Coordinates of N, CA and C and ligand atoms in Angstrom, one line a residue:
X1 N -7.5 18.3 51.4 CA -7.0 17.8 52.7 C -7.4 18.6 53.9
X2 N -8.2 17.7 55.0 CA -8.3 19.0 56.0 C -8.2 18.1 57.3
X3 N -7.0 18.6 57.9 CA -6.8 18.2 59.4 C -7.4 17.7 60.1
X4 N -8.5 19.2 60.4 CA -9.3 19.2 61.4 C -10.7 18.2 61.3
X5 N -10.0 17.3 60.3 CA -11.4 16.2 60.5 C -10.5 15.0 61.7
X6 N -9.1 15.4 62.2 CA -8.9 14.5 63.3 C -9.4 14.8 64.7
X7 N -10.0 15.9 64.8 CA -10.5 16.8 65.8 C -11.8 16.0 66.1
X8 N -12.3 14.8 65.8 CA -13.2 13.8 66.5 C -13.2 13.0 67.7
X9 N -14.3 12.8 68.5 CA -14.1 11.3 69.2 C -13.5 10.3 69.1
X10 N -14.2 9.5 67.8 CA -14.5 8.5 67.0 C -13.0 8.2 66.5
X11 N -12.4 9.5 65.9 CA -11.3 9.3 65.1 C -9.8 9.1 66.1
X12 N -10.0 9.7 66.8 CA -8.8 9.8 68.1 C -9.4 8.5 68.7
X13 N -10.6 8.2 69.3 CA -10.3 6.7 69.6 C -10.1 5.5 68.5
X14 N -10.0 5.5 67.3 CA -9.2 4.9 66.5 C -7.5 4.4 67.0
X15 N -7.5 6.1 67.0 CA -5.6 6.3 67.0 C -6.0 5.5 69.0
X16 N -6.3 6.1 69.7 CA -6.0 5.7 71.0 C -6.1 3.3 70.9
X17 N -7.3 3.4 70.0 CA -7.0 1.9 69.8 C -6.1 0.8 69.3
X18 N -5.7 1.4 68.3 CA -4.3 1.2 67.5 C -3.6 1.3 68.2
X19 N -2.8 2.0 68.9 CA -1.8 2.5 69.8 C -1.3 1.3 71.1
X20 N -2.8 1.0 71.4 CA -2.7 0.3 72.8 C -2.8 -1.0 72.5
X21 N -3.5 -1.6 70.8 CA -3.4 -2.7 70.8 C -1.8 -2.9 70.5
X22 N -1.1 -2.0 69.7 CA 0.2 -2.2 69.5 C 1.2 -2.5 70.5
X23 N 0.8 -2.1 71.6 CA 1.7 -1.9 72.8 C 1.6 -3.5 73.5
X24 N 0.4 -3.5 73.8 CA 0.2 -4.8 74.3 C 0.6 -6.0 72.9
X25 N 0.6 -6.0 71.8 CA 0.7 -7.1 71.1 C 2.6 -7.0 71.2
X26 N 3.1 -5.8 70.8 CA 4.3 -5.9 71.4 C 4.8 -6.3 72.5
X27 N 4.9 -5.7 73.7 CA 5.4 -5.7 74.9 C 4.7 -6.8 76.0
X28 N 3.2 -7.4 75.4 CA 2.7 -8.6 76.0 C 2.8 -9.5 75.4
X29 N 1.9 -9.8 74.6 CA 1.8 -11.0 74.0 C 3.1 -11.5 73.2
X30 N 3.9 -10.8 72.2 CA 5.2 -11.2 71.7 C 6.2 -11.6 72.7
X31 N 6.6 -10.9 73.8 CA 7.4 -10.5 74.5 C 7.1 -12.2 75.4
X32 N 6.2 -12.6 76.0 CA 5.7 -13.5 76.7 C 5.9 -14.5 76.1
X33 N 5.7 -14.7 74.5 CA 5.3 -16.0 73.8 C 7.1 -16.7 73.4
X34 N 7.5 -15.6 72.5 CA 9.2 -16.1 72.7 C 10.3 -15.0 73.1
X35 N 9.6 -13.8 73.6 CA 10.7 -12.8 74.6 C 11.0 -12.0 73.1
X36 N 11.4 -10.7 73.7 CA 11.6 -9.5 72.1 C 13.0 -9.8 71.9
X37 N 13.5 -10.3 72.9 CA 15.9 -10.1 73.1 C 16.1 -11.6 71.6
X38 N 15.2 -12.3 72.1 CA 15.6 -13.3 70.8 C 15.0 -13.2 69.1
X39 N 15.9 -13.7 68.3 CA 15.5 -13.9 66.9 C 13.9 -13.6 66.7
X40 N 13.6 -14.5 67.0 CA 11.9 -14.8 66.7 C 11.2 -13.6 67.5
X41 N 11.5 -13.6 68.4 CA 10.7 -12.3 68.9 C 10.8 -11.1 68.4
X42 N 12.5 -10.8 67.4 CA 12.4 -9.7 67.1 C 11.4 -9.9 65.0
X43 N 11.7 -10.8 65.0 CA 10.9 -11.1 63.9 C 9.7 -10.3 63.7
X44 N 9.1 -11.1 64.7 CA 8.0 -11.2 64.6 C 6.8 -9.7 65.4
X45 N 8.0 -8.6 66.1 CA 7.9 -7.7 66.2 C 7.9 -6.6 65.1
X46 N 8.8 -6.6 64.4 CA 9.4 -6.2 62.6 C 8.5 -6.1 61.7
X47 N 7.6 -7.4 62.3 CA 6.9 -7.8 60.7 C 5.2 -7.3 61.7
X48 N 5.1 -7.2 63.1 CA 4.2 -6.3 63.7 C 3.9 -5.3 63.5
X49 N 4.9 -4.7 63.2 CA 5.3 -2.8 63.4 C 5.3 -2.5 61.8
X50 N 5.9 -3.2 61.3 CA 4.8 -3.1 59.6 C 3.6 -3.0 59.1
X51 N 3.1 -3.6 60.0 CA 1.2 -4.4 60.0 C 0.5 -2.8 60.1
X52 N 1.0 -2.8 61.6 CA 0.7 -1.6 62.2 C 1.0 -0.2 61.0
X53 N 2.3 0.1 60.7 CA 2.5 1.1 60.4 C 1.7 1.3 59.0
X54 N 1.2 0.2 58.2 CA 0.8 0.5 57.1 C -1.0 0.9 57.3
X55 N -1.7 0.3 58.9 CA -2.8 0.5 58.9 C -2.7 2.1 59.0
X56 N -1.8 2.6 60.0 CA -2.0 4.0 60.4 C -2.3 5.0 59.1
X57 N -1.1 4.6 58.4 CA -0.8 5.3 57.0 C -2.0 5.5 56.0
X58 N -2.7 4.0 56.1 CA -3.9 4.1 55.2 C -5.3 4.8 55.8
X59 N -5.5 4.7 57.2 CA -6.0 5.1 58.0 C -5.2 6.7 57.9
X60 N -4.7 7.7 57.7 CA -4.6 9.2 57.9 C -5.2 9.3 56.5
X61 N -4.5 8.5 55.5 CA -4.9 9.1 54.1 C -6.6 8.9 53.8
X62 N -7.2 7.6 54.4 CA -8.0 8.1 54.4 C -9.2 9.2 54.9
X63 N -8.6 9.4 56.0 CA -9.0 10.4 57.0 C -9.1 11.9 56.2
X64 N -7.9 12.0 55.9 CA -7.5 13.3 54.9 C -7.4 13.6 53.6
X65 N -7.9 12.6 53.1 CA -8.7 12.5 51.3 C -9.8 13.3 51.1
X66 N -9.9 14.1 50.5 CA -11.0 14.4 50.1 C -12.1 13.7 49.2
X67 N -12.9 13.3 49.6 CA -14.2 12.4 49.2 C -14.2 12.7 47.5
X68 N -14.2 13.7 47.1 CA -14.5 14.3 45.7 C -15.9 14.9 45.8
X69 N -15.6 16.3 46.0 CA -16.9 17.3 46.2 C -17.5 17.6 44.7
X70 N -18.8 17.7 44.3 CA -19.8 17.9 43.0 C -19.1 19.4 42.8
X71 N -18.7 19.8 41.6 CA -18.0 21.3 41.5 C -19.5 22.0 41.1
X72 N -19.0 23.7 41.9 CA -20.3 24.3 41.3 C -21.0 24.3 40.0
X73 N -19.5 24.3 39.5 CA -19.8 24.5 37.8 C -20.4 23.9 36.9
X74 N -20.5 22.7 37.7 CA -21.5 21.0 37.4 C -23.0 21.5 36.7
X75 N -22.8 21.0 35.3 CA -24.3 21.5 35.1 C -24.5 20.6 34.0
X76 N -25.7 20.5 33.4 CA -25.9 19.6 32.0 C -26.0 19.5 30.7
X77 N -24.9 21.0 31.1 CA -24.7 21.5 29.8 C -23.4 21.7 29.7
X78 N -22.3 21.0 30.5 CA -21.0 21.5 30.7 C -20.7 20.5 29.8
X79 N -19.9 21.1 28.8 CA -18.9 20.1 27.6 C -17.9 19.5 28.2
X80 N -17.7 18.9 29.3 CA -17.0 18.5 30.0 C -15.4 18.8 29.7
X81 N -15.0 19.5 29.1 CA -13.6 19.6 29.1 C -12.5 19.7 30.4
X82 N -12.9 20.1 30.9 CA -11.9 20.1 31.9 C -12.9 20.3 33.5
X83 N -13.4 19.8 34.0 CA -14.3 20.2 35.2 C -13.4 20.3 36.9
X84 N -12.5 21.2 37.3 CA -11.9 20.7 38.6 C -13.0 21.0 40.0
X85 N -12.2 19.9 41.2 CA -12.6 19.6 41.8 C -12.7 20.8 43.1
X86 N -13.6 21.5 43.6 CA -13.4 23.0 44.3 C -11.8 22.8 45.4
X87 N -12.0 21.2 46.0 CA -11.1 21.5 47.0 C -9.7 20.7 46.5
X88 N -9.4 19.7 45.5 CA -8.3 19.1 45.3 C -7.6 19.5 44.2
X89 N -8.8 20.6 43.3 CA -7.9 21.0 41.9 C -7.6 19.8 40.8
X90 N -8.5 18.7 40.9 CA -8.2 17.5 40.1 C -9.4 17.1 39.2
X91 N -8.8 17.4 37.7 CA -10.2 17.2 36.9 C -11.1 16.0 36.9
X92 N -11.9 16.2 37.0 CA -13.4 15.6 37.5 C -14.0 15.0 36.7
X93 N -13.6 16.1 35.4 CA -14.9 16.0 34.1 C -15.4 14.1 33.7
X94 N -14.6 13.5 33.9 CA -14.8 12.0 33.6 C -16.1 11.2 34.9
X95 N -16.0 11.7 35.2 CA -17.3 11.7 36.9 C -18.6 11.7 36.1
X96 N -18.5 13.6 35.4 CA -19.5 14.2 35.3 C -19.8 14.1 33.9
X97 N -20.5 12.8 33.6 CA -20.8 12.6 32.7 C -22.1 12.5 32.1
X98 N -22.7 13.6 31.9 CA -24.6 13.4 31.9 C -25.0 12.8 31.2
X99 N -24.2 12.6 29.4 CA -24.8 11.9 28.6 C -25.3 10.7 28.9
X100 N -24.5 10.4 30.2 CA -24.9 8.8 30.9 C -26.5 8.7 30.8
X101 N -26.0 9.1 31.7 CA -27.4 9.3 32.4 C -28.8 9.9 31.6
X102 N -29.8 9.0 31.7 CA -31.0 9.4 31.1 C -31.5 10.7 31.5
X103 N -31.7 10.8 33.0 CA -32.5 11.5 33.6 C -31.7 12.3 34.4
X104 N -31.9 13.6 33.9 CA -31.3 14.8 35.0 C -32.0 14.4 36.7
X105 N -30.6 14.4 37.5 CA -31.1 15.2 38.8 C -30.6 16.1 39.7
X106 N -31.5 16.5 40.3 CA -31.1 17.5 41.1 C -30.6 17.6 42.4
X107 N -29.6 18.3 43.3 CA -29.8 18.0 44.4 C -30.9 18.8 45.3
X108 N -31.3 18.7 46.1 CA -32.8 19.5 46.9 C -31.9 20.8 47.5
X109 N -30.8 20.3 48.3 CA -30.0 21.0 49.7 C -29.3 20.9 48.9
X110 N -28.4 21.6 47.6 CA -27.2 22.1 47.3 C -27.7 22.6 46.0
X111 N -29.1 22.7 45.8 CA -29.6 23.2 44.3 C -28.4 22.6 43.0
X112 N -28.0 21.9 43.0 CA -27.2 21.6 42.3 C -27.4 20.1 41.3
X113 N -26.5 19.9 40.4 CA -27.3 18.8 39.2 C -26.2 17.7 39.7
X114 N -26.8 16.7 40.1 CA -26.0 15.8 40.6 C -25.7 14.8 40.0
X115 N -24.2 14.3 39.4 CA -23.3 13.5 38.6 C -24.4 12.3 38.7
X116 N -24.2 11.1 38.1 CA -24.4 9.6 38.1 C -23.3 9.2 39.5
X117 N -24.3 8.2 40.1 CA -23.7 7.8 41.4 C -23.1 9.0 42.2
X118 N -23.6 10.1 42.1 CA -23.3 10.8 43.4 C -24.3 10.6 44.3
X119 N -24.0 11.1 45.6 CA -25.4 11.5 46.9 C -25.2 12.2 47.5
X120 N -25.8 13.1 48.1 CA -25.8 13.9 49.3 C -25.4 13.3 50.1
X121 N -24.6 13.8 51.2 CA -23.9 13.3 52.7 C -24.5 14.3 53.4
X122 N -25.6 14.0 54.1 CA -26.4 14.5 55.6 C -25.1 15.5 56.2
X123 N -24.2 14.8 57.2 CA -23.0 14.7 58.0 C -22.1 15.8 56.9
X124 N -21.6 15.6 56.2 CA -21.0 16.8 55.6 C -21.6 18.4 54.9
X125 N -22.8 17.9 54.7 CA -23.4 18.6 54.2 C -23.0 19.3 52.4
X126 N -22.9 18.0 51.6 CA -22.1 18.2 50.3 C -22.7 16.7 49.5
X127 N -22.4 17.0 48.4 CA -22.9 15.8 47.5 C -21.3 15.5 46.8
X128 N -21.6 14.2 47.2 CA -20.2 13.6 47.1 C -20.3 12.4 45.7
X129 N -19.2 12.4 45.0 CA -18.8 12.3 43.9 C -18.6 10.0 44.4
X130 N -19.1 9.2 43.3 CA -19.6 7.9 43.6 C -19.3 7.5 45.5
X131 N -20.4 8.0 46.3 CA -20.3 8.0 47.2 C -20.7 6.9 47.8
X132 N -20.0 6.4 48.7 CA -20.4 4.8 49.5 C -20.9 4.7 50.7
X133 N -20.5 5.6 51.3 CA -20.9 5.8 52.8 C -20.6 7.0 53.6
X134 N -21.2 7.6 54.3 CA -20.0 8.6 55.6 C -19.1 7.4 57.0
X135 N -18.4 7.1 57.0 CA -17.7 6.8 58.0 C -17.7 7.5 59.1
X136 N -18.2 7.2 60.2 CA -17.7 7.9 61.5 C -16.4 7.5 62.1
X137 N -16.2 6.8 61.8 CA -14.9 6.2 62.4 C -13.2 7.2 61.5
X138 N -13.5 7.6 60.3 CA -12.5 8.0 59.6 C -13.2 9.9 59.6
X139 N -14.6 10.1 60.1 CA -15.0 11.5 60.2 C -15.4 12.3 58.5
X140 N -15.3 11.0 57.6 CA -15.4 11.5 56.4 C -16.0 10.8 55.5
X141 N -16.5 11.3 54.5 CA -17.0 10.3 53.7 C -16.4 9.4 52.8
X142 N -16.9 8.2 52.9 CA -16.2 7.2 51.4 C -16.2 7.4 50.0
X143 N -15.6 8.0 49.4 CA -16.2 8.5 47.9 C -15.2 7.9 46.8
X144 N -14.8 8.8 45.4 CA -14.7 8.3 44.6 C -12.9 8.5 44.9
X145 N -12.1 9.6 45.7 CA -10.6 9.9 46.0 C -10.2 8.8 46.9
X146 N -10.9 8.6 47.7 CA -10.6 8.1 48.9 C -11.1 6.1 49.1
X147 N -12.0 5.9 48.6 CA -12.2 4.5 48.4 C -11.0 3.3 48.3
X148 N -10.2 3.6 47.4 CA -9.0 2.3 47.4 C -8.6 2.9 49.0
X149 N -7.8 4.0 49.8 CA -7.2 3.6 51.0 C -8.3 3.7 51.9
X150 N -9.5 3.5 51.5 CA -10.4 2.9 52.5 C -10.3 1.1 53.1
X151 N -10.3 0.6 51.7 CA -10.4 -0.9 51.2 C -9.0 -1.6 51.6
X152 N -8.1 -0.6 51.6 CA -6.6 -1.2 52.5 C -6.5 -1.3 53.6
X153 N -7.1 0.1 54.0 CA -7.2 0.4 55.6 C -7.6 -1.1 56.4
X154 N -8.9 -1.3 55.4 CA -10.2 -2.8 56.3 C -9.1 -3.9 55.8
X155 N -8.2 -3.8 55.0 CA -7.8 -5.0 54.7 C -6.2 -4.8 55.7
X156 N -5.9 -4.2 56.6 CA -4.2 -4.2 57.1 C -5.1 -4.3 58.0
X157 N -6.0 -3.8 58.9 CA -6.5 -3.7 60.6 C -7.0 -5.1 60.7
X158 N -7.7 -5.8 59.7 CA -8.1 -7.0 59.7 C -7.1 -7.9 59.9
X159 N -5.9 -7.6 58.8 CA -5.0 -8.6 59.0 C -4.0 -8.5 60.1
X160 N -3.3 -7.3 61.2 CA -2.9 -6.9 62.1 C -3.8 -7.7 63.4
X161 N -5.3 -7.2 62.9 CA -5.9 -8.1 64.3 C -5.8 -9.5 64.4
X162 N -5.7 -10.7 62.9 CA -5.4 -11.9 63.2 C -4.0 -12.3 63.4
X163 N -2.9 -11.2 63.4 CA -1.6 -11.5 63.8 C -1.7 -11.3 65.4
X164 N -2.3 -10.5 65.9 CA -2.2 -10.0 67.2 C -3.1 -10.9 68.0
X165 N -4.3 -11.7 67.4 CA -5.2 -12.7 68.3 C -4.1 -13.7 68.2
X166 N -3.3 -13.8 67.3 CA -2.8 -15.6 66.9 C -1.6 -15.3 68.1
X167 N -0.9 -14.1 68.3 CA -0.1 -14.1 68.9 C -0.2 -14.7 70.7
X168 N -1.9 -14.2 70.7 CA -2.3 -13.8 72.2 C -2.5 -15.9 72.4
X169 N -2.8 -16.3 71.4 CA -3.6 -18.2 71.4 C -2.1 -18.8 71.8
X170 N -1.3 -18.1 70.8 CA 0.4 -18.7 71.2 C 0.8 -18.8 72.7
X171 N 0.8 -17.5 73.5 CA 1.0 -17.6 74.6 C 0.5 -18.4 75.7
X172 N -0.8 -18.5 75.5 CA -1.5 -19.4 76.6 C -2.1 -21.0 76.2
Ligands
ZN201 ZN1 -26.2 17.9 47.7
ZN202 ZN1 -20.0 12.6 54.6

């Protein structure tokens, strides 16, 4: 887990966008369409601030997951018994499976024997464990820890954004 991956642009204007769409879907669009003081407005504020609160939630954790870093110890001769992970302490060994794999590889920039579906991440500078992408937007990479609250994240901002446009069609 490391903080200081919120110490971005990218990532703070996340949070700065979330924030201000929430403000205005509250305090405009809801507020405008049947007022916050009545039933329906508070409803539909309730079931807002849920939307919201679950993107944030999935949005930190992904932020602050660690991708699943290649352990030094990673080699092609490791009996896999127990392999942990340098930064989360969570056995790996099921990752690092070489028998898979036909063909040894290497990494270039980490001299290191690289799992099946791992890749080097440019941007982090680490070979990351079934890696999908680096995100700039979350400051981290998509990997094998972090993937499911990636796939929630895209799926609550998605669904927050068509409660918040349908709200805005309502009003006018
Ligand atoms: Zn590497
Ligand atoms: Zn990365």
């Amino acid at each position: 887990m490391k903080w200081n991956r919120f110490a971005s642009i990218p990532v703070c204007g996340v949070l700065m966008v979330m924030g201000v769409v929430y403000y205005i879907t509250i305090f405009i669009f809801i507020e405008d369409w049947v007022g916050l003081a009545t039933s329906a407005g508070t409803l539909n504020a309730v079931i807002f601030t849920f939307m919201a609160a679950l993107s944030l939630f999935s949005f930190a954790v992904s932020v602050l997951t660690d991708p699943g870093y290649v352990p030094s110890s990673s080699a092609p001769d490791v009996e896999a018994a127990s392999v942990l992970d340098p930064e989360t302490q969570k056995d790996v060994s099921f990752l690092i499976n070489f028998s898979e794999s036909s063909q040894l590889r290497q990494c270039e920039k980490c001299a290191r024997y690289k799992p099946p579906r791992a890749h080097h991440c440019r941007v982090c500078r680490v070979c990351v464990l079934r890696m999908d992408h680096h995100c700039l937007w979350i400051n981290n990479c998509v990997g094998y820890w972090n993937y499911k609250a990636f796939i929630v994240l895209v799926f609550y901002a998605t669904a927050a954004s068509i409660y918040s446009t349908v709200s805005l069609i309502c009003i006018s």
